[in-house]
Structure formats: structure tokens, C-alpha cells
């Protein structure tokens, strides 16, 4: 059940990305577009009116499009946190490798 939840969120995020791609190609960015709420609840069919720059800010901030009062699913939140942790670990590993290389060069 919870897995389905996150699956719907991911699917809606893709749909919204598609809407964004369409919107960017077609019109002036002053206009607001309807995006789907990405909370992922099976009963949620909310549309969220967003100007395109607000949508890109949400995407760049790795947030979900959410209708007022809607919460992202726990699983989706956990998945995003996990992604961030993985990115941080990769970054740390990269720093360590670089530090080791510098040390080898120094000696
Ligand atoms: Zn919702």
C-alpha cells in the first residue's frame, strides 16, 4: 500500500514534468498552469495552479507539488532523504579520494 503511494507520487511528478515541458514550449511564462498534487494519496485528484517559475523552484528544491494542506507521502519523503544522503556520501567519498591524491602528490 505504502509502496503504491510513492509510486503514484513518482508517476505524478513525471506527469507534471510533462506538463511543464509542454507549457515551456507553448506560451509566455507569465501564465499559470495546472499541475497535479504529488502527495500520492489514492483519492487525491487536486490540481495546483502554479506559474512556471514557481514550478521550477519546487523542482530545483527537490520538493513535491502539493495542494494546500496536502502532505507528501512518508515513503516519498524517506526516498528523497535517502537520495540526499547518498549524494552526500558520494561527495564525501570524492573529497576523501581527492585528499588522498593530494597527499600522494605531496610526499
Ligand atoms: Zn494531494
Tab-separated table of C-alpha atoms in Angstrom, residues 10-97:
chain	number	residue	atom	x	y	z
A	10	UNK	CA	6.664	9.453	-8.761
A	11	UNK	CA	4.219	8.969	-11.617
A	12	UNK	CA	2.540	12.331	-10.946
A	13	UNK	CA	5.930	14.020	-10.754
A	14	UNK	CA	6.600	12.698	-14.255
A	15	UNK	CA	3.209	13.878	-15.482
A	16	UNK	CA	3.935	17.332	-14.057
A	17	UNK	CA	7.332	17.366	-15.752
A	18	UNK	CA	5.500	16.620	-18.985
A	19	UNK	CA	3.040	19.470	-18.396
A	20	UNK	CA	5.989	21.741	-17.708
A	21	UNK	CA	7.727	20.701	-20.918
A	22	UNK	CA	4.561	21.383	-22.862
A	23	UNK	CA	3.986	24.740	-21.145
A	24	UNK	CA	7.554	25.906	-21.727
A	25	UNK	CA	7.291	25.102	-25.425
A	26	UNK	CA	3.942	26.696	-25.983
A	27	UNK	CA	3.400	30.011	-24.243
A	28	UNK	CA	4.628	33.027	-22.342
A	29	UNK	CA	5.727	32.215	-18.809
A	30	UNK	CA	3.505	34.850	-17.224
A	31	UNK	CA	0.625	32.425	-17.280
A	32	UNK	CA	-0.266	29.879	-14.585
A	33	UNK	CA	-0.578	26.199	-15.356
A	34	UNK	CA	-2.430	23.391	-13.627
A	35	UNK	CA	-0.147	20.798	-12.071
A	36	UNK	CA	-1.205	17.672	-10.245
A	37	UNK	CA	-0.765	17.459	-6.490
A	38	UNK	CA	2.024	14.942	-5.858
A	39	UNK	CA	1.006	13.884	-2.352
A	40	UNK	CA	0.274	10.449	-3.810
A	41	UNK	CA	-2.882	9.687	-1.835
A	42	UNK	CA	-5.027	7.341	-3.928
A	43	UNK	CA	-8.049	9.636	-3.540
A	44	UNK	CA	-6.253	12.861	-4.386
A	45	UNK	CA	-7.052	14.459	-7.729
A	46	UNK	CA	-6.230	18.025	-6.767
A	47	UNK	CA	-4.836	20.428	-9.310
A	48	UNK	CA	-2.465	23.156	-8.219
A	49	UNK	CA	-2.251	26.416	-10.163
A	50	UNK	CA	1.387	27.420	-10.492
A	51	UNK	CA	3.307	29.907	-12.592
A	52	UNK	CA	6.124	28.097	-14.381
A	53	UNK	CA	8.861	29.727	-12.316
A	54	UNK	CA	7.173	28.556	-9.106
A	55	UNK	CA	7.108	25.023	-10.510
A	56	UNK	CA	10.806	25.122	-11.427
A	57	UNK	CA	11.598	26.440	-7.928
A	58	UNK	CA	9.787	23.428	-6.453
A	59	UNK	CA	11.628	21.020	-8.731
A	60	UNK	CA	15.014	22.610	-8.131
A	61	UNK	CA	14.393	22.484	-4.392
A	62	UNK	CA	13.616	18.757	-4.741
A	63	UNK	CA	10.136	19.369	-3.323
A	64	UNK	CA	6.792	17.999	-4.425
A	65	UNK	CA	3.927	19.961	-5.959
A	66	UNK	CA	1.284	19.897	-3.228
A	67	UNK	CA	-2.249	21.257	-2.901
A	68	UNK	CA	-2.811	23.407	0.209
A	69	UNK	CA	-2.920	21.191	3.307
A	70	UNK	CA	-1.626	18.095	1.495
A	71	UNK	CA	1.421	16.259	2.825
A	72	UNK	CA	3.949	14.300	0.790
A	73	UNK	CA	3.774	10.577	1.482
A	74	UNK	CA	6.124	9.329	4.217
A	75	UNK	CA	7.752	6.910	1.837
A	76	UNK	CA	8.433	9.552	-0.763
A	77	UNK	CA	9.954	11.770	1.909
A	78	UNK	CA	12.137	8.891	3.076
A	79	UNK	CA	13.170	8.155	-0.507
A	80	UNK	CA	14.207	11.779	-1.078
A	81	UNK	CA	16.112	11.891	2.195
A	82	UNK	CA	17.844	8.664	1.181
A	83	UNK	CA	18.787	10.192	-2.163
A	84	UNK	CA	20.270	13.220	-0.442
A	85	UNK	CA	22.209	11.028	1.969
A	86	UNK	CA	23.587	9.006	-0.952
A	87	UNK	CA	24.610	12.195	-2.751
A	88	UNK	CA	26.339	13.471	0.385
A	89	UNK	CA	28.157	10.176	0.850
A	90	UNK	CA	29.297	10.211	-2.779
A	91	UNK	CA	30.512	13.761	-2.324
A	92	UNK	CA	32.375	12.810	0.850
A	93	UNK	CA	33.994	9.832	-0.888
A	94	UNK	CA	35.066	12.131	-3.693
A	95	UNK	CA	36.631	14.569	-1.203
A	96	UNK	CA	38.491	11.747	0.531
A	97	UNK	CA	39.871	10.456	-2.779
